[in-house]
Amino acid sequence: MDLLSKIPILVPQRARNWRGWAGRFLLLVFAAFVLAMLVWQARQVEWNQVWRSLRETPLPVLLAAAGLALCGHLLYSAFDLLGRRYTGHALGTLPTMGVTFVSYAFNLNFGAIVGGAAMRFRLYARLGLAVGTIARVMALSMWTNWLGYLFLAGALLLWLPLAPPPAWPLEPWALHILGALLLGLALGYVLLCATADRRHWQVRWRTHRYAVHLPTARMALLQLLMASGTWLLMAGVLYVMLQQQVAFSAVASVHLLGMVSGLVARVPAGLGVQEAVFVALLSHQVPQPELLAALLGYRAFYYWAPLGLALLAYLWMETRARRMTRKRATRKRN
């Protein structure tokens, strides 16, 4: 262990810098390749049929999709209420959920750094939370989200694996093994929170140390249920927009895969990547124009409409915060 701990010190600084630049270059090449493929694929789509399919979607379907999207955002907005309990800060329920809603909408459309991190830090700091508290709330919220992903993806792969297109050489046993691993990670966390005697750790990552505090078993279970519910509601919007032409388990599986593919490709909001995944895996069951129409409706209800509301809420929060700052400054002068 002593030898291993000294290895990074023995690597010259120039070599470490070279490896960092090489990694960034490869990521840029990969992103450029993905974007080129998406542009090529978009040019093959008959967009007139896509718009026609979207216009012909029945009104009850659109209303149901909008309702599920609303429920999904409300449920995610409650994630930071767990963070409030975890850290013990004193912000009210509505301000806490408001910050979470705004940051979630920005996160979906602009990525985790711009949305989930920067927006949360700014808004919570405006409300008077300390940096350490904000970081702990954010960490719990992010882990809650991915805990639900691990649980749901693991359960689907283990018990309801996606039937891939005939040309895809995927073996069922490989999907079952992956599902068992993902499900084991999620349930192992809950079990650890329920049984661990030691509740605090210091984790070192590169040159930094982080304090890890295990929540209670009840909070871990709430994390699991709330996050799983959010992912299911997102998939529910797609399922409704597809008008039940595909089994819900298949829609949920492809949706989970598409979300991770968008993160790997580093495309904001996974735009185009998720559509490509759906076309690749479900076009043998649903015509491509109907698939793309359903995905456009999903983005409109779950991404773009909440972003418009989040922008209005953000402007209101900023205006209110400036007024409060001016009032405090006036009181100090008087």
Coordinates of C-alpha atoms in Angstrom, one line a residue:
M1 CA 0.0 0.0 0.0
D2 CA 2.9 2.4 0.8
L3 CA 4.4 1.8 -2.7
L4 CA 1.1 2.3 -4.4
S5 CA 0.5 5.6 -2.6
K6 CA 3.8 6.9 -3.8
I7 CA 3.3 6.0 -7.5
P8 CA 1.5 9.3 -8.4
I9 CA 4.4 11.3 -6.9
L10 CA 6.9 9.4 -9.1
V11 CA 5.1 10.3 -12.3
P12 CA 6.5 13.6 -13.8
Q13 CA 4.2 16.6 -13.9
R14 CA 4.7 16.9 -17.6
A15 CA 3.5 13.4 -18.1
R16 CA 0.4 14.0 -16.0
N17 CA -0.4 17.1 -18.0
W18 CA 0.1 15.2 -21.3
R19 CA -2.3 12.5 -20.1
G20 CA -4.9 15.2 -19.1
W21 CA -4.7 16.9 -22.5
A22 CA -4.9 13.5 -24.3
G23 CA -8.1 12.6 -22.3
R24 CA -9.7 15.9 -23.2
F25 CA -8.7 15.5 -26.9
L26 CA -10.3 12.0 -27.0
L27 CA -13.5 13.3 -25.4
L28 CA -13.7 16.1 -28.0
V29 CA -13.1 13.6 -30.8
F30 CA -15.8 11.3 -29.4
A31 CA -18.3 14.2 -28.9
A32 CA -17.6 15.4 -32.5
F33 CA -18.2 11.9 -33.8
V34 CA -21.5 11.6 -31.9
L35 CA -22.6 15.0 -33.2
A36 CA -21.7 14.1 -36.8
M37 CA -23.7 10.8 -36.5
L38 CA -26.7 12.7 -35.1
V39 CA -26.6 15.2 -37.9
W40 CA -26.4 12.4 -40.4
Q41 CA -29.3 10.6 -38.8
A42 CA -31.4 13.7 -38.6
R43 CA -31.0 14.2 -42.3
Q44 CA -32.5 10.8 -42.9
V45 CA -35.7 11.5 -41.0
E46 CA -38.9 12.4 -42.8
W47 CA -39.8 15.4 -40.6
N48 CA -43.1 16.1 -42.3
Q49 CA -44.4 12.7 -41.1
V50 CA -43.0 13.4 -37.6
W51 CA -44.9 16.7 -37.3
R52 CA -48.1 15.1 -38.7
S53 CA -47.9 12.3 -36.1
L54 CA -47.4 14.9 -33.3
R55 CA -50.4 17.0 -34.5
E56 CA -52.6 13.9 -34.6
T57 CA -51.8 12.9 -31.0
P58 CA -55.2 12.9 -29.1
L59 CA -55.7 15.6 -26.5
P60 CA -56.3 13.2 -23.6
V61 CA -52.8 11.7 -24.3
L62 CA -51.2 15.2 -24.2
L63 CA -53.0 16.0 -20.9
A64 CA -51.9 12.7 -19.3
A65 CA -48.3 13.3 -20.4
A66 CA -48.4 16.8 -19.0
G67 CA -49.8 15.6 -15.7
L68 CA -47.1 12.9 -15.3
A69 CA -44.4 15.4 -16.1
L70 CA -45.8 17.7 -13.4
C71 CA -45.8 14.9 -10.9
G72 CA -42.2 14.0 -11.8
H73 CA -41.0 17.5 -11.2
L74 CA -42.9 17.9 -8.0
L75 CA -41.4 14.6 -6.7
Y76 CA -37.9 15.5 -7.7
S77 CA -38.4 18.9 -6.0
A78 CA -38.9 17.1 -2.7
F79 CA -35.4 15.5 -2.9
D80 CA -33.8 18.5 -1.1
L81 CA -36.4 18.2 1.7
L82 CA -34.4 15.0 2.5
G83 CA -31.3 17.2 2.3
R84 CA -32.8 19.6 4.7
R85 CA -33.5 16.8 7.2
Y86 CA -30.0 15.4 6.6
T87 CA -28.2 18.7 7.2
G88 CA -30.6 20.3 9.7
H89 CA -30.8 23.7 7.9
A90 CA -33.8 25.9 8.6
L91 CA -35.1 26.9 5.2
G92 CA -38.8 26.5 4.6
T93 CA -40.5 23.9 2.5
L94 CA -41.5 26.1 -0.4
P95 CA -38.1 27.9 -0.8
T96 CA -36.3 24.5 -0.6
M97 CA -38.6 22.9 -3.2
G98 CA -38.4 26.1 -5.4
V99 CA -34.6 25.9 -5.5
T100 CA -34.7 22.2 -6.4
F101 CA -37.3 22.7 -9.1
V102 CA -35.3 25.5 -10.8
S103 CA -32.0 23.7 -10.6
Y104 CA -33.5 20.5 -11.9
A105 CA -35.0 22.2 -14.9
F106 CA -31.7 23.9 -15.7
N107 CA -29.9 20.6 -15.1
L108 CA -32.1 18.7 -17.6
N109 CA -31.6 21.3 -20.3
F110 CA -28.0 22.6 -19.7
G111 CA -26.2 19.9 -17.9
A112 CA -25.2 19.2 -14.3
I113 CA -22.5 21.8 -14.0
V114 CA -24.5 24.8 -15.2
G115 CA -27.8 23.7 -13.8
G116 CA -27.6 21.3 -10.9
A117 CA -24.5 22.8 -9.4
A118 CA -24.1 26.4 -10.3
M119 CA -27.8 27.2 -10.0
R120 CA -28.2 25.4 -6.6
F121 CA -25.1 27.1 -5.1
R122 CA -26.3 30.6 -6.2
L123 CA -29.9 30.3 -5.0
Y124 CA -29.1 28.6 -1.7
A125 CA -26.3 31.1 -1.0
R126 CA -28.8 33.9 -1.7
L127 CA -31.0 32.3 1.0
G128 CA -28.2 32.3 3.5
L129 CA -27.0 28.6 3.5
A130 CA -23.3 28.0 4.1
V131 CA -21.2 26.5 1.4
G132 CA -20.6 23.3 3.3
T133 CA -24.3 22.8 3.9
I134 CA -25.1 23.5 0.2
A135 CA -22.5 20.9 -0.9
R136 CA -24.0 18.2 1.4
V137 CA -27.5 18.9 0.2
M138 CA -26.4 18.7 -3.4
A139 CA -24.4 15.5 -2.8
L140 CA -27.4 13.8 -1.2
S141 CA -29.7 14.9 -3.9
M142 CA -27.4 13.7 -6.7
W143 CA -26.9 10.4 -5.0
T144 CA -30.6 10.0 -4.4
N145 CA -31.2 10.4 -8.1
W146 CA -28.7 7.8 -9.2
L147 CA -29.7 5.4 -6.4
G148 CA -33.1 5.3 -8.0
Y149 CA -31.5 4.7 -11.3
L150 CA -29.4 1.8 -10.1
F151 CA -32.4 0.2 -8.4
L152 CA -34.7 0.6 -11.3
A153 CA -32.2 -0.4 -14.0
G154 CA -31.1 -3.4 -12.0
A155 CA -34.6 -4.6 -11.4
L156 CA -35.6 -4.2 -15.1
L157 CA -32.5 -6.0 -16.4
L158 CA -32.8 -8.8 -13.9
W159 CA -36.5 -9.5 -14.2
L160 CA -37.8 -7.7 -17.3
P161 CA -34.9 -7.4 -19.7
L162 CA -35.4 -5.4 -22.9
A163 CA -35.9 -7.6 -26.0
P164 CA -33.3 -6.1 -28.4
P165 CA -33.7 -5.9 -32.1
P166 CA -33.1 -9.3 -33.9
A167 CA -29.8 -8.1 -35.3
W168 CA -28.3 -7.3 -31.9
P169 CA -26.2 -10.2 -30.5
L170 CA -27.0 -9.7 -26.8
E171 CA -27.1 -12.7 -24.5
P172 CA -29.8 -12.6 -21.8
W173 CA -27.4 -13.9 -19.1
A174 CA -25.2 -10.8 -19.6
L175 CA -28.1 -8.5 -18.9
H176 CA -29.1 -10.5 -15.9
I177 CA -25.6 -10.3 -14.4
L178 CA -25.5 -6.5 -15.0
G179 CA -28.9 -6.1 -13.5
A180 CA -27.9 -8.1 -10.4
L181 CA -24.8 -5.9 -9.9
L182 CA -26.8 -2.7 -10.2
L183 CA -29.6 -3.9 -7.9
G184 CA -27.0 -5.2 -5.4
L185 CA -25.3 -1.7 -5.3
A186 CA -28.6 0.0 -4.6
L187 CA -29.9 -2.5 -2.0
G188 CA -26.4 -2.7 -0.5
Y189 CA -26.5 1.0 0.3
V190 CA -29.8 0.7 2.1
L191 CA -28.5 -2.3 4.0
L192 CA -25.4 -0.4 5.0
C193 CA -27.4 2.6 6.3
A194 CA -29.6 0.2 8.3
T195 CA -26.8 -1.9 9.9
A196 CA -23.5 0.0 10.0
D197 CA -22.2 0.8 13.4
R198 CA -19.8 3.4 12.0
R199 CA -21.7 6.3 10.5
H200 CA -18.9 8.7 9.5
W201 CA -15.9 8.3 7.2
Q202 CA -13.2 10.4 5.6
V203 CA -12.8 9.6 1.9
R204 CA -9.8 10.8 0.0
W205 CA -10.2 11.6 -3.7
R206 CA -7.0 12.8 -5.4
T207 CA -5.8 15.7 -3.3
H208 CA -9.1 16.3 -1.4
R209 CA -10.7 14.7 1.6
Y210 CA -14.5 14.4 1.9
A211 CA -16.6 13.7 5.0
V212 CA -19.2 11.0 4.4
H213 CA -22.1 10.7 6.9
L214 CA -24.5 7.8 6.4
P215 CA -28.2 8.7 6.7
T216 CA -30.7 6.6 8.6
A217 CA -32.2 3.5 7.1
R218 CA -35.6 5.3 6.8
M219 CA -34.0 8.2 4.8
A220 CA -32.1 5.7 2.6
L221 CA -35.4 3.9 1.9
L222 CA -37.1 7.2 1.1
Q223 CA -34.2 8.1 -1.3
L224 CA -34.7 4.8 -3.1
L225 CA -38.5 5.1 -3.4
M226 CA -38.6 8.8 -4.3
A227 CA -35.9 8.5 -7.0
S228 CA -37.3 5.4 -8.5
G229 CA -40.7 7.1 -8.6
T230 CA -39.2 10.0 -10.5
W231 CA -37.5 7.8 -13.1
L232 CA -40.8 5.9 -13.5
L233 CA -42.7 9.1 -14.1
M234 CA -40.3 10.2 -16.7
A235 CA -40.7 6.9 -18.5
G236 CA -44.4 7.2 -18.0
V237 CA -44.5 10.4 -20.1
L238 CA -42.9 8.5 -22.9
Y239 CA -45.1 5.5 -22.5
V240 CA -48.2 7.7 -22.7
M241 CA -46.9 9.7 -25.7
L242 CA -46.2 6.3 -27.5
Q243 CA -49.9 5.5 -26.8
Q244 CA -49.1 2.2 -25.2
Q245 CA -47.6 0.7 -28.4
V246 CA -44.6 -0.6 -26.5
A247 CA -44.5 -2.4 -23.1
F248 CA -43.8 0.0 -20.2
S249 CA -40.8 -2.1 -19.1
A250 CA -39.3 -1.7 -22.5
V251 CA -39.9 2.1 -22.6
A252 CA -38.4 2.5 -19.1
S253 CA -35.3 0.4 -20.1
V254 CA -34.6 2.3 -23.3
H255 CA -35.2 5.6 -21.5
L256 CA -32.6 4.7 -18.8
L257 CA -30.1 3.7 -21.4
G258 CA -30.7 6.8 -23.4
M259 CA -30.1 9.1 -20.4
V260 CA -26.8 7.5 -19.6
S261 CA -25.8 7.6 -23.3
G262 CA -26.5 11.4 -23.3
L263 CA -24.2 11.8 -20.3
V264 CA -21.4 9.8 -21.8
A265 CA -21.7 11.8 -25.1
R266 CA -21.7 15.0 -23.1
V267 CA -24.4 16.5 -25.3
P268 CA -26.6 19.1 -23.4
A269 CA -29.9 17.5 -22.4
G270 CA -28.8 14.4 -24.3
L271 CA -30.4 16.1 -27.3
G272 CA -30.4 13.7 -30.2
V273 CA -28.7 11.0 -28.3
Q274 CA -31.8 9.7 -26.6
E275 CA -33.7 9.9 -29.8
A276 CA -31.0 7.8 -31.5
V277 CA -31.2 5.2 -28.8
F278 CA -35.0 4.9 -29.1
V279 CA -34.8 4.6 -32.8
A280 CA -32.1 2.0 -32.6
L281 CA -33.9 -0.2 -30.1
L282 CA -37.6 0.4 -30.8
S283 CA -38.0 1.2 -34.5
H284 CA -38.7 -2.5 -35.1
Q285 CA -41.9 -2.0 -33.0
V286 CA -43.0 1.5 -33.7
P287 CA -42.5 3.5 -37.0
Q288 CA -39.7 6.1 -36.8
P289 CA -42.0 9.2 -37.3
E290 CA -44.2 8.1 -34.4
L291 CA -41.2 7.4 -32.2
L292 CA -39.7 10.9 -32.8
A293 CA -43.1 12.6 -32.4
A294 CA -43.5 10.9 -29.0
L295 CA -39.9 12.0 -28.0
L296 CA -40.6 15.6 -29.1
G297 CA -43.7 15.6 -27.0
Y298 CA -41.8 14.2 -24.0
R299 CA -39.1 16.9 -24.3
A300 CA -41.8 19.6 -24.6
F301 CA -43.5 18.5 -21.4
Y302 CA -40.6 17.4 -19.3
Y303 CA -37.7 19.7 -20.5
W304 CA -38.9 22.8 -22.2
A305 CA -42.1 23.8 -20.4
P306 CA -40.5 23.3 -17.0
L307 CA -37.5 25.4 -18.1
G308 CA -39.8 28.3 -19.0
L309 CA -41.4 28.1 -15.6
A310 CA -38.0 27.8 -14.0
L311 CA -36.7 30.9 -15.8
L312 CA -39.7 32.9 -14.4
A313 CA -39.1 31.5 -10.9
Y314 CA -35.4 32.3 -11.1
L315 CA -36.0 35.9 -12.1
W316 CA -38.5 36.2 -9.3
M317 CA -36.1 34.7 -6.7
E318 CA -33.3 37.0 -7.9
T319 CA -35.5 40.1 -7.7
R320 CA -36.7 39.2 -4.3
A321 CA -33.2 38.5 -3.1
R322 CA -32.0 41.9 -4.3
R323 CA -34.9 43.6 -2.5
M324 CA -34.0 41.9 0.7
T325 CA -30.3 42.8 0.3
R326 CA -31.3 46.5 -0.2
K327 CA -33.5 46.4 2.9
R328 CA -30.8 44.9 5.0
A329 CA -28.3 47.6 3.8
T330 CA -30.8 50.3 4.6
R331 CA -31.3 49.0 8.1
K332 CA -27.6 49.0 8.7
R333 CA -27.2 52.6 7.5
N334 CA -30.1 53.7 9.8

